[in-house]
XYZ file of C-alpha atoms in Angstrom:
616
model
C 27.536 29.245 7.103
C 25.623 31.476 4.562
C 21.567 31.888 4.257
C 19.603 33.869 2.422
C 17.164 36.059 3.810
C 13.801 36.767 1.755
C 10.657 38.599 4.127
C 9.847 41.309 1.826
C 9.638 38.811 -1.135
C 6.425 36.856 0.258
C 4.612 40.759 0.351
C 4.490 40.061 -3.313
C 4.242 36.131 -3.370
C 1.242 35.713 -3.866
C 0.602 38.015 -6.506
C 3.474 36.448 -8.242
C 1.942 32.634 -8.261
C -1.797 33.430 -9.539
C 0.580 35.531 -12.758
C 2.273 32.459 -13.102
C 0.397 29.540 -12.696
C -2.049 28.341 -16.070
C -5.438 27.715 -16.141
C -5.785 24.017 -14.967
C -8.800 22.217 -16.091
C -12.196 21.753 -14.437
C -11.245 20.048 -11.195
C -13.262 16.458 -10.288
C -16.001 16.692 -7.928
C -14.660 14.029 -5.965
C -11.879 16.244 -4.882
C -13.834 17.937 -2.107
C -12.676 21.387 -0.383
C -10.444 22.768 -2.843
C -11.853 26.326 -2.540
C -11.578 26.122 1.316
C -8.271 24.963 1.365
C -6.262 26.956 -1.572
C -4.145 28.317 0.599
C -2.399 25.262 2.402
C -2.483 24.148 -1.253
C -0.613 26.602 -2.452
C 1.616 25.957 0.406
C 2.397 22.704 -0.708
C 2.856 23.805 -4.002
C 5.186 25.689 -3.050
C 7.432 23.364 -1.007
C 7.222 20.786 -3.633
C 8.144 23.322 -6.643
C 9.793 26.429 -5.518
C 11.801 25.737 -2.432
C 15.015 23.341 -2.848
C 16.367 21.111 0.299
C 18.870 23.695 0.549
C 15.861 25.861 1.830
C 13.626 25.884 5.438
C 10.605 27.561 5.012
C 9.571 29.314 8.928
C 5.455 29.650 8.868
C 2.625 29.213 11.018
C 1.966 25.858 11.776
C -2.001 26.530 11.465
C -2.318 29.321 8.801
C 0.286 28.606 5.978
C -0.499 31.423 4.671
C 1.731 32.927 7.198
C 5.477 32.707 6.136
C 7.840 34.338 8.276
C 11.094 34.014 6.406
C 12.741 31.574 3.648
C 16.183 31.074 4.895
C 18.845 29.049 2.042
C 21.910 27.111 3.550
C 25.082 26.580 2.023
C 24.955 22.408 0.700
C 28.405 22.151 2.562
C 26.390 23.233 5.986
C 26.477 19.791 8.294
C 22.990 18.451 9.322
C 23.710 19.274 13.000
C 24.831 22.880 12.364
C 21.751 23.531 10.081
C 19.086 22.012 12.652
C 20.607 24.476 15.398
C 20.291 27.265 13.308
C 17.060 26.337 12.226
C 15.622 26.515 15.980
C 17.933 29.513 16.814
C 15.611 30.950 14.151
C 12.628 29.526 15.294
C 13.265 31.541 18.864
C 14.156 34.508 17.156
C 10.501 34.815 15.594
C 8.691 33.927 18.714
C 10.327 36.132 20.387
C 9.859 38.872 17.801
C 5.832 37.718 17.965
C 5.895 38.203 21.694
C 7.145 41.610 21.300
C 4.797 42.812 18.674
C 2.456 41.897 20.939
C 3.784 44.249 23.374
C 4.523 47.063 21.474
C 1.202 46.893 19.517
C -0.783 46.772 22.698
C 0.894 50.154 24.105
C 0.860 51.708 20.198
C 4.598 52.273 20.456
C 6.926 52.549 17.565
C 7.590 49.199 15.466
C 10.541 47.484 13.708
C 10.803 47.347 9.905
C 10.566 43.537 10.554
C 7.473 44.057 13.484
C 5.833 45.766 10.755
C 6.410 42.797 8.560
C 4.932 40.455 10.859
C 2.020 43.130 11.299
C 1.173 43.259 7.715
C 1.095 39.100 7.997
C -2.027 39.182 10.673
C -3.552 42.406 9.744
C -3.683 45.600 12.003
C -6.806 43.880 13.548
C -4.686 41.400 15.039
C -4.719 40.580 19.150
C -2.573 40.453 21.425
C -3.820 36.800 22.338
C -3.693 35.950 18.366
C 0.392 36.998 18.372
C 1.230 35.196 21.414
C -0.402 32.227 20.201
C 1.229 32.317 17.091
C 4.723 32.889 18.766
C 3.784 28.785 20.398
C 2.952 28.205 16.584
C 6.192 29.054 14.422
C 7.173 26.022 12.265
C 9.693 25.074 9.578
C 9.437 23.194 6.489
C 12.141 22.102 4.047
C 11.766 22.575 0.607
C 11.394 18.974 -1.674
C 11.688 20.554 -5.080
C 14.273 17.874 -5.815
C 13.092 15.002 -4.108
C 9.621 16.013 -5.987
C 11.549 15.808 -9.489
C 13.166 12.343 -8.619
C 9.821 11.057 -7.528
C 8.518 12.388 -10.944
C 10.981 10.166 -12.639
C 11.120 7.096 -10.859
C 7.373 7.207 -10.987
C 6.953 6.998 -14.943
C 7.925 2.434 -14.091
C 4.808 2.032 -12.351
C 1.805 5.058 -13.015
C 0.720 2.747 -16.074
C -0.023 -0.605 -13.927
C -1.373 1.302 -10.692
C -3.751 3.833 -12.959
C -5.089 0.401 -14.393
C -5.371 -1.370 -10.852
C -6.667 1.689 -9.582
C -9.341 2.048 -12.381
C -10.166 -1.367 -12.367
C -11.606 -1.013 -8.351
C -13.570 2.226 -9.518
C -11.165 4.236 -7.532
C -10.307 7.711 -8.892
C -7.128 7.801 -10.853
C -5.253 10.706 -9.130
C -4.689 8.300 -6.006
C -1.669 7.061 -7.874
C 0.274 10.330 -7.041
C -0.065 9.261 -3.515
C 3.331 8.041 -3.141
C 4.637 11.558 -3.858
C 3.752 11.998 -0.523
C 4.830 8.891 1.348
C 7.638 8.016 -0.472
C 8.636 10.116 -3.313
C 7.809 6.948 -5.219
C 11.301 4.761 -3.539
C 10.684 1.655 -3.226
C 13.042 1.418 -1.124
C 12.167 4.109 1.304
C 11.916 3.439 4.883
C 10.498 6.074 7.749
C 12.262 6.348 11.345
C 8.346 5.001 12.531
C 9.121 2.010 10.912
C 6.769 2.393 7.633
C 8.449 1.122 4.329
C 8.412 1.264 0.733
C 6.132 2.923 -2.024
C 3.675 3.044 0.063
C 4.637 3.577 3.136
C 3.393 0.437 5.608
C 3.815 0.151 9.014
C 4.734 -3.560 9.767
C 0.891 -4.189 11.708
C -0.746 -2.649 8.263
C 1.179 -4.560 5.665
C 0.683 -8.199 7.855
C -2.858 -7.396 6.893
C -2.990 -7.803 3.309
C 0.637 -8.658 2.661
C 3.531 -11.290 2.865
C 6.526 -10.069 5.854
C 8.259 -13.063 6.524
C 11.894 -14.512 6.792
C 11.645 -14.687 2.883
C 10.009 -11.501 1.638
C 8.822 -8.297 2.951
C 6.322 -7.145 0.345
C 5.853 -3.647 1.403
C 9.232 -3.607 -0.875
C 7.512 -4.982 -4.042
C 5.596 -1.839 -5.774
C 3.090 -3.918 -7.552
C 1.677 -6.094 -4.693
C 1.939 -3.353 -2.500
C 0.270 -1.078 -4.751
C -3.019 -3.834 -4.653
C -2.436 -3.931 -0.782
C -3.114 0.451 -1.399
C -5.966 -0.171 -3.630
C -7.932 -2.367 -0.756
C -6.877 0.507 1.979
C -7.876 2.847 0.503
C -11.281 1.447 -0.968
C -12.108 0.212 2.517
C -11.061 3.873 4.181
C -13.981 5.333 1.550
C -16.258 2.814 2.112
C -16.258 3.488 6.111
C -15.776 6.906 6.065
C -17.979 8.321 2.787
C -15.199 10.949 2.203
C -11.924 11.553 0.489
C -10.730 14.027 2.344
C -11.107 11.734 5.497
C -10.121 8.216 3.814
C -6.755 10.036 2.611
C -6.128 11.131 6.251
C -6.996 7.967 7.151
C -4.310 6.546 5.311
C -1.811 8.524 7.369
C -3.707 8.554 10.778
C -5.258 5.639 10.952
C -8.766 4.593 10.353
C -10.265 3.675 13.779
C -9.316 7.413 14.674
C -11.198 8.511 11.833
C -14.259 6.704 12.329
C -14.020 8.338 16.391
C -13.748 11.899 14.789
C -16.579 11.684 11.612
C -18.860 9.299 14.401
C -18.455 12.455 16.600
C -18.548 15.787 14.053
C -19.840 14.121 11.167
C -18.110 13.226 7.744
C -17.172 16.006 6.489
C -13.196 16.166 6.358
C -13.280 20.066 6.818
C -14.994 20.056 10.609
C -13.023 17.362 11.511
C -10.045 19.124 10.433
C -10.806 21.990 12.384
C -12.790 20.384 15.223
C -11.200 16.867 16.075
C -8.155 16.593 19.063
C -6.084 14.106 19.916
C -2.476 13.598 20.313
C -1.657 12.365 17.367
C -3.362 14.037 15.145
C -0.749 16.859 14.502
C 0.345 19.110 11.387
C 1.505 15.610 8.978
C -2.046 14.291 10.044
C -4.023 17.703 9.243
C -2.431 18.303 6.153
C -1.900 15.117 4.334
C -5.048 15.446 2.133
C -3.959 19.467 1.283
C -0.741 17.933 0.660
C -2.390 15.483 -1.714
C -4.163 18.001 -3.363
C -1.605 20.125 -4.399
C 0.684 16.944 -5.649
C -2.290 15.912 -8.363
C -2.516 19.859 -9.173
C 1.378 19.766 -9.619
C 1.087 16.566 -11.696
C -1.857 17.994 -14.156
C 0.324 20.974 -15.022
C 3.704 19.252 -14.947
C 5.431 21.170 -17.781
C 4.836 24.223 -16.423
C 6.310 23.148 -13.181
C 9.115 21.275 -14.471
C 9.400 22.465 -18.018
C 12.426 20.457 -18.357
C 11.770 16.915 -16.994
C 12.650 14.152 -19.589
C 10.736 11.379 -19.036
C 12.580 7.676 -19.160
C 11.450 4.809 -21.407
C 8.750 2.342 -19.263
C 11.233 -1.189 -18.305
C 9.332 -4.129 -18.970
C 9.293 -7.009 -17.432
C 8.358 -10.689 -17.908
C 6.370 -11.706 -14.464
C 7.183 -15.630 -13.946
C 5.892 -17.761 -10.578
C 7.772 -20.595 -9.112
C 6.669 -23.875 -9.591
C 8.241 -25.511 -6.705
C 10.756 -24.192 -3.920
C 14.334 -22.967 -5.838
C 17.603 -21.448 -4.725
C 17.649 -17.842 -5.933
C 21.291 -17.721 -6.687
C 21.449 -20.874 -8.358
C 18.984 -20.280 -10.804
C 19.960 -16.835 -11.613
C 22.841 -18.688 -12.907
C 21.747 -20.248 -15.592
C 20.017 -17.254 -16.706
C 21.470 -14.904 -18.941
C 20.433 -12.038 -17.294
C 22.372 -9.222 -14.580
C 21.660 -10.293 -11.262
C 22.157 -6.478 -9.835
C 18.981 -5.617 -12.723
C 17.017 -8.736 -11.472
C 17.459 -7.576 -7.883
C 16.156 -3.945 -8.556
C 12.937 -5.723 -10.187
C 12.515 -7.726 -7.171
C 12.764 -5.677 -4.356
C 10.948 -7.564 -1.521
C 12.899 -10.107 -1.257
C 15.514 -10.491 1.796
C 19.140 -10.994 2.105
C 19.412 -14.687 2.840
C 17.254 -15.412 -0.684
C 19.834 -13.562 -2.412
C 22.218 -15.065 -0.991
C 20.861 -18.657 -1.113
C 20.782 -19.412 2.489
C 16.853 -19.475 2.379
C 15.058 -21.290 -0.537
C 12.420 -19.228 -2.666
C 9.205 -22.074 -1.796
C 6.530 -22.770 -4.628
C 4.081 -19.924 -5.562
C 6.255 -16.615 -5.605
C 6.874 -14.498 -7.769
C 10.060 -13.169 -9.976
C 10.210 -10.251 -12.500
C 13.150 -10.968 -15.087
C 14.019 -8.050 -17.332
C 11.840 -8.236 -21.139
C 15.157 -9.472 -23.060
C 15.329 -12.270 -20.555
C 15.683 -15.829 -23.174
C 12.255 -17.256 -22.850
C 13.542 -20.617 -23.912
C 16.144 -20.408 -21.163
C 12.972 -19.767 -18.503
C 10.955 -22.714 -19.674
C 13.855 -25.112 -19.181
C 13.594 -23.906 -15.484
C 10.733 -24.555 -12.441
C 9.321 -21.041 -13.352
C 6.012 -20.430 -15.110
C 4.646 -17.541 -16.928
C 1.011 -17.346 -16.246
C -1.665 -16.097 -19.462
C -1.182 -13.253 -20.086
C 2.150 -12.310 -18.789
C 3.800 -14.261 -22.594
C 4.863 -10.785 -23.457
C 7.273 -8.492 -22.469
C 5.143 -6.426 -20.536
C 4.621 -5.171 -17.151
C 2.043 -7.586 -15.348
C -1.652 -6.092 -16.819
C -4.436 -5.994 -13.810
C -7.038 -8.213 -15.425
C -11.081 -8.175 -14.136
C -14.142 -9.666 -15.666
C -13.635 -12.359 -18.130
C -9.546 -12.360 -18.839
C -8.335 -13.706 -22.008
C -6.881 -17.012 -22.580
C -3.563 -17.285 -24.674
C -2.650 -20.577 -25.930
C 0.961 -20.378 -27.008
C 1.764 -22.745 -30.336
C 2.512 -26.012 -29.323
C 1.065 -26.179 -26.195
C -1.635 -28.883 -25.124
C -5.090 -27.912 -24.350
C -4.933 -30.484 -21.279
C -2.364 -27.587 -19.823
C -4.838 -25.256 -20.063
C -7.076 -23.532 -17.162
C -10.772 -24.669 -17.323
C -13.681 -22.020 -16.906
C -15.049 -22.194 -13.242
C -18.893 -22.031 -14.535
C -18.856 -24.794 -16.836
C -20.326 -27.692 -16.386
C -18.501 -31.169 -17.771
C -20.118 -30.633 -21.436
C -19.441 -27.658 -21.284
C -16.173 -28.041 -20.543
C -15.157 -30.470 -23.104
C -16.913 -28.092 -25.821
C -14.990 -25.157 -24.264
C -11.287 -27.087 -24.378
C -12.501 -28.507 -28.277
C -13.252 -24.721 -28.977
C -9.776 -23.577 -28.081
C -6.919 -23.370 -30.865
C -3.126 -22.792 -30.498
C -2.520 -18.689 -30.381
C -5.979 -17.800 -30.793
C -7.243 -15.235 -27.582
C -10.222 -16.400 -26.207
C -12.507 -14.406 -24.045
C -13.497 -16.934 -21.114
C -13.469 -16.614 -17.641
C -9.980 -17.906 -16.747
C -9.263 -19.347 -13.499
C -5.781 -19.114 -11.931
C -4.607 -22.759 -11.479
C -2.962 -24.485 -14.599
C -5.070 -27.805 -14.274
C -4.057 -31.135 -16.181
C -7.701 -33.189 -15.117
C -7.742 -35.520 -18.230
C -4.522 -36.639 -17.684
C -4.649 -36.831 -13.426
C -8.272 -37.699 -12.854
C -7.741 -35.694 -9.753
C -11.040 -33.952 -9.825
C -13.936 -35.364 -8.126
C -17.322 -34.010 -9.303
C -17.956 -30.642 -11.063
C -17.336 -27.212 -10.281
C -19.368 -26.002 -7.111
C -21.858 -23.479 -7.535
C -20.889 -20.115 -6.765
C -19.574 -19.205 -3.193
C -20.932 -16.770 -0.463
C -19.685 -15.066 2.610
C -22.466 -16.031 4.139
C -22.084 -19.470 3.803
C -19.044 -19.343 5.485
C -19.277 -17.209 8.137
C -21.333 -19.614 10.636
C -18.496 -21.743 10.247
C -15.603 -19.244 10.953
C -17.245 -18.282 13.706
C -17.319 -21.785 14.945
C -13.775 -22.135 14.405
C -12.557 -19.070 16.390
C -14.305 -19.861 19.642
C -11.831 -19.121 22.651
C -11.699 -21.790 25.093
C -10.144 -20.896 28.128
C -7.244 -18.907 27.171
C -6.520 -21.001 24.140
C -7.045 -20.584 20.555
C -5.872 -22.329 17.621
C -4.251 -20.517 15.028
C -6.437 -19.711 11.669
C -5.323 -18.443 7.892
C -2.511 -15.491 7.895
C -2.730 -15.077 12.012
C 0.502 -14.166 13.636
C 2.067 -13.143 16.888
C 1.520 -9.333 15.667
C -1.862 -9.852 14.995
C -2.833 -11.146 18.483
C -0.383 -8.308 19.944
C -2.769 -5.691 18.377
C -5.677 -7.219 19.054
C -5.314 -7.874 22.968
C -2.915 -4.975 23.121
C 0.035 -6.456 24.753
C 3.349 -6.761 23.441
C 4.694 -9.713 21.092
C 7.279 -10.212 24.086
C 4.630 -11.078 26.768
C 3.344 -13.699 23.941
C 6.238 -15.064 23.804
C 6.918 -15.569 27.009
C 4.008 -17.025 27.163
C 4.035 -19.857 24.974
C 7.849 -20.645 26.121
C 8.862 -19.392 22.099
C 12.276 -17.720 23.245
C 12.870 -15.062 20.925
C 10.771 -16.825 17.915
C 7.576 -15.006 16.334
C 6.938 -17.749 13.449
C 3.532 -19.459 14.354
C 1.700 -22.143 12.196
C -1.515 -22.752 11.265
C -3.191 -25.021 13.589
C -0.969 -24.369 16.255
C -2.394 -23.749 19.937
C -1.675 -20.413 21.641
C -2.049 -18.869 25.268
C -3.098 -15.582 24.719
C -3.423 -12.879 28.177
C -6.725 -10.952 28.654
C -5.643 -8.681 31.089
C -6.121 -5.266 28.824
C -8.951 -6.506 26.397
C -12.420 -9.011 27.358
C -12.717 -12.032 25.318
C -15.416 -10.685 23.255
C -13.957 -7.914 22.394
C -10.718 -9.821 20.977
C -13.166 -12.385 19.485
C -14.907 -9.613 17.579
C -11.404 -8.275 16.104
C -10.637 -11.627 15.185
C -13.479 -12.104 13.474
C -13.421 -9.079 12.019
C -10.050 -9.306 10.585
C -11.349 -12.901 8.718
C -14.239 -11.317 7.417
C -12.227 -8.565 5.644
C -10.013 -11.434 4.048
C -12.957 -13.747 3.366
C -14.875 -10.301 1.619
C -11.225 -9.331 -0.060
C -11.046 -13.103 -1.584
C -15.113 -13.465 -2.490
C -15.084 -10.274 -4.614
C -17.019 -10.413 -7.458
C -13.397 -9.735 -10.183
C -11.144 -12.637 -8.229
C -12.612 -15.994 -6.464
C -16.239 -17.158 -7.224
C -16.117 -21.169 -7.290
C -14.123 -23.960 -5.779
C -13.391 -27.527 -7.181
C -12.864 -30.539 -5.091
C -9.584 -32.379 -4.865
C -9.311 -35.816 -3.454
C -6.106 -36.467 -1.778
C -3.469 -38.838 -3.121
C -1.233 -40.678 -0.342
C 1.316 -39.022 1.067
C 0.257 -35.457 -0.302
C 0.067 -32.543 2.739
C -1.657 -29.090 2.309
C 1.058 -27.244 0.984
C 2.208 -29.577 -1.771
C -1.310 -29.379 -3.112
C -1.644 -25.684 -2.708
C 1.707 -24.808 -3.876
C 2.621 -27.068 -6.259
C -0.761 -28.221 -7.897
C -2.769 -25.417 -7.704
C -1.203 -22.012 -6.999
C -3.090 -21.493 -3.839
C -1.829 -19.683 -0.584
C -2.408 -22.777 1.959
C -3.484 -20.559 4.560
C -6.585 -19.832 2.664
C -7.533 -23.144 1.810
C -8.682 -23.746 5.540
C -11.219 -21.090 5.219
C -13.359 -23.883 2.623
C -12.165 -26.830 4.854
C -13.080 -25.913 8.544
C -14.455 -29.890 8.495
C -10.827 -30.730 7.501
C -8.104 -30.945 10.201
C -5.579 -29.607 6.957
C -2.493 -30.377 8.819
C -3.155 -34.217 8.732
C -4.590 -35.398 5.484
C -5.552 -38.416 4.894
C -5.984 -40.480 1.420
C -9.135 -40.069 -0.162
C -10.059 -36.563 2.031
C -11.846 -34.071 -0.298
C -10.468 -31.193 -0.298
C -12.254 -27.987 -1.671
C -9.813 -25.666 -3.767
C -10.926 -21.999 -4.213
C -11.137 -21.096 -8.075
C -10.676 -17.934 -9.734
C -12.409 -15.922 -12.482
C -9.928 -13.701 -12.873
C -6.012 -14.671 -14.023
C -4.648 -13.650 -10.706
C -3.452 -15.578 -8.061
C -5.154 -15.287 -4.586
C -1.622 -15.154 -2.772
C -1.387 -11.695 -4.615
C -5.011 -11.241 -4.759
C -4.547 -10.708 -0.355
């Protein structure tokens, strides 16, 4: 084993950087406490820049600005050899603190490296302040080339998130946020149990995402980069601060809320004021963390003057009109299955493999030289506006409406505010491949030729409209409830805060978490009161019902009268492009699970050309 030892070097450090480093432009305003924390920026900078993984940076875990030593390791050091040298090292320097503190104290002759250490704190330093900082002494590898990967696998998806992100009014430099969580691998999974870009824990990502026996879409960038989007938009909204929604994102947002209720929203006393056990160094310095990353990627030439950038992949985004087998269709497309599996990341082992069906409604990127004749022999659709080659475009406001050559206008989605006039003018007004500005629902509808439609469009849909009824339907009687929407095993775990086991157990399910909607389920109040689960409950369908009712996705429903023989999730699925689950939200009069013939069912419409299953 070799290492590399560099004190005297951080004397001059600091000089060194400010010489180097260019005049940046004008930072945003909404990047609060830049000033106050330059020097755990610079920090960061470092670590994500300077230092390789070859490195371990020994500091103080609450001033950066302290660094002890930079010691380099030989790449052909084992990870067990390297970890005991790193805490022999860590001894070495509390112990070296502790006798500072000694010596200083009785004014006795110091050490070249004592002296060192005494430059660090100033000769104004206490004895208390040294043997403090001797419980302090941290290490921190360097990420320069983790950083540099992230760089370049990032280049596939910055254009589609800065557009989602700009499309919610969130500032653009959120984007870089994976640099933090993930080093932008999709793939990437934490020893805690968070995965992909963006870093879910399983409990987080039931909330706005699909994690089932079919797909775990923490895996899938783009859906999970929406699922980011409405995190982070809600941390701001309850919090009033980026510097505590980011640390939100890593800590959690209930804690949050406790710390600005109690020292007020401002992320800089809470920093320095707020205790609790988990709120350690990742916690403390996630948003100077996230600083330093956007700083790194406004200047990135002069950081990595010789990154090469690779060409953007495109993709053609197609939905599945009724349940497939993976591996057989794959088959009769001419296409590489290992490229088709790298686009499609969320997806589990058994779909590969065929053993579980893909049902109707999900979605599969295909590379852009994929034969679009070959797709449109197959049960896969390519919504508007995904015709092209091109990485699926976030759409708000009034999306436009391509009508491919050849195609009949009866195929066509009809605009949720017209009225029947209206509509007929509207579907007489459209011509084969002209774009048409119109508000563009996100169900392909074939009314003239069905007749399925009873009446016209509703008028336009409000939470409040619907939340006398939700509340009806998520009364507890006894220790019963019936299952509603997206609710699962985890979900009532968290909110009673008992394990999924004891759930199990029980409702006699064995080792089985899959619950359905309508189901009944005993549920154990032992740690949490009825109300206060009720209010969780409720809370949790209020944030779906707000997520689905905003003003750029659902506005209007149609009504549907049921054929014989049709259930829920043919009509979702395969007629409309609906997530079933949500259906029951505009049905609580409906018992969903038994249709009968001639029941009117109310589909939710869109004005935007997404779907709701990847709107939530």
């Amino acid at each position: 084993m070799r290492f590399f030892n560099s004190v005297y070097f951080y004397l001059y450090l600091p000089v060194i950087i400010l010489l180097l480093v260019p005049q940046s432009a004008p930072a945003q305003t909404v990047w609060q406490y830049r000033e106050e924390l330059k020097n755990d920026i610079q920090f960061w900078e470092n670590i994500f820049t300077r230092f390789g993984i070859n490195q371990e940076v020994f500091h103080d875990a609450e001033n950066l600005q302290i660094v002890y030593k930079v010691m380099t390791f030989d790449s052909t050091v084992s990870k067990e050899n390297r970890e005991k040298e790193v805490e022999k090292t860590k001894k070495q320097i509390g112990k070296a603190l502790r006798n500072l503190a000694k010596n200083h104290r009785a004014h006795r002759e110091l050490s070249p490296y004592q002296k060192y250490l005494l430059r660090l704190f100033g000769d104004s330093v206490s004895v208390k302040e040294l043997r403090d900082a001797a419980k302090r002494v941290r290490s921190q590898q360097g990420m320069r080339e983790n950083f540099y990967a992230g760089i370049k696998r990032s280049v596939v998806y910055l254009d589609y998130m800065k557009q989602l992100f700009k499309a919610e009014g969130l500032p653009e430099e959120l984007v870089y946020l994976p640099h933090i969580e993930s080093s932008f691998n999709p793939v990437a999974r934490s020893h805690a149990g968070a995965a992909g870009l963006w870093q879910f824990m399983r409990s987080t990502g039931r909330r706005y995402l699909k994690i089932n026996r079919i797909v775990d879409q923490r895996y899938d960038p783009f859906i999970s980069s929406q699922a980011a989007v409405k995190v982070l938009k809600n941390n701001y909204r309850k919090l009033g601060d980026w510097g505590l929604a980011l640390t939100a994102y890593n800590f959690g947002l209930a804690g949050m809320k406790r710390a600005a209720k109690k020292y007020g929203a401002n992320y800089l006393k809470v920093r320095q004021s707020f205790s609790h056990r988990r709120f350690q160094f990742a916690s403390r310095n996630f948003y100077p963390e996230f600083l330093a990353v956007v700083k790194i990627m406004q200047n990135i030439q002069h950081y990595f003057p010789d990154i090469t950038l690779d060409e953007v992949p495109r993709v053609i985004r197609c939905q599945t009109l009724k349940r497939v087998n993976l591996k057989r269709l794959l088959r009769q497309l001419p296409v590489d299955g290992a490229e088709v599996k790298k686009l499609n990341r969320g997806y589990r082992r058994r779909v590969w493999n065929g053993w579980q069906w893909l049902p109707a409604g999900y979605w599969i990127n295909l590379p852009a030289g994929c034969d679009l004749a070959a797709i449109e022999k197959l049960p896969l659709k390519i919504p508007a506006g995904n015709l092209q080659n091109v990485v699926i475009q976030p759409v708000t406001g009034k999306a436009a409406a391509f009508i491919p050559a050849g195609e009949n206008f009866s195929d066509r989605a009809l605009s949720p505010s017209a009225n029947a006039g209206q509509l007929n003018r509207q579907m007489n007004s459209l011509r084969p491949g002209v774009i048409e500005g119109i508000p563009l629902p996100n169900l392909l509808l074939r009314a003239k030729d069905t007749g399925m439609l009873v009446g016209n469009f509703s008028q336009q849909i409000s939470l409040d409209s619907l939340k006398s009824e939700l509340e009806q339907k998520l009364t507890i009687r006894g220790n019963r409830i019936v299952v509603v929407g997206k609710e699962t095993l985890g979900h009532y775990a968290d909110w009673l805060q008992v394990s999924i086991r004891e759930l199990q157990r029980l409702n006699r399910l064995g080792r089985r978490r899959t619950i359905y909607q309508g189901q009944k389920i005993v549920l154990s109040f032992r740690k949490v009161s009825r109300e206060e689960f009720y209010r969780r409950r409720l809370q949790f369908h209020l944030d779906v019902l707000k997520s689905i009712l905003r003003e750029n996705y659902l506005a209007y429903f149609i009504e549907y009268k049921v054929n014989s023989g049709e259930s829920v999730w043919q009509i979702a699925q395969n007629r409309f492009n609906v997530a079933a689950e949500i259906i029951q939200y505009f049905n609580f009069d409906l018992n969903i699970n038994k249709l009968r013939p001639g029941d009117i069912l109310k589909i939710p419409v869109f004005k935007a050309n997404q779907s709701l299953e990847e709107t939530l």
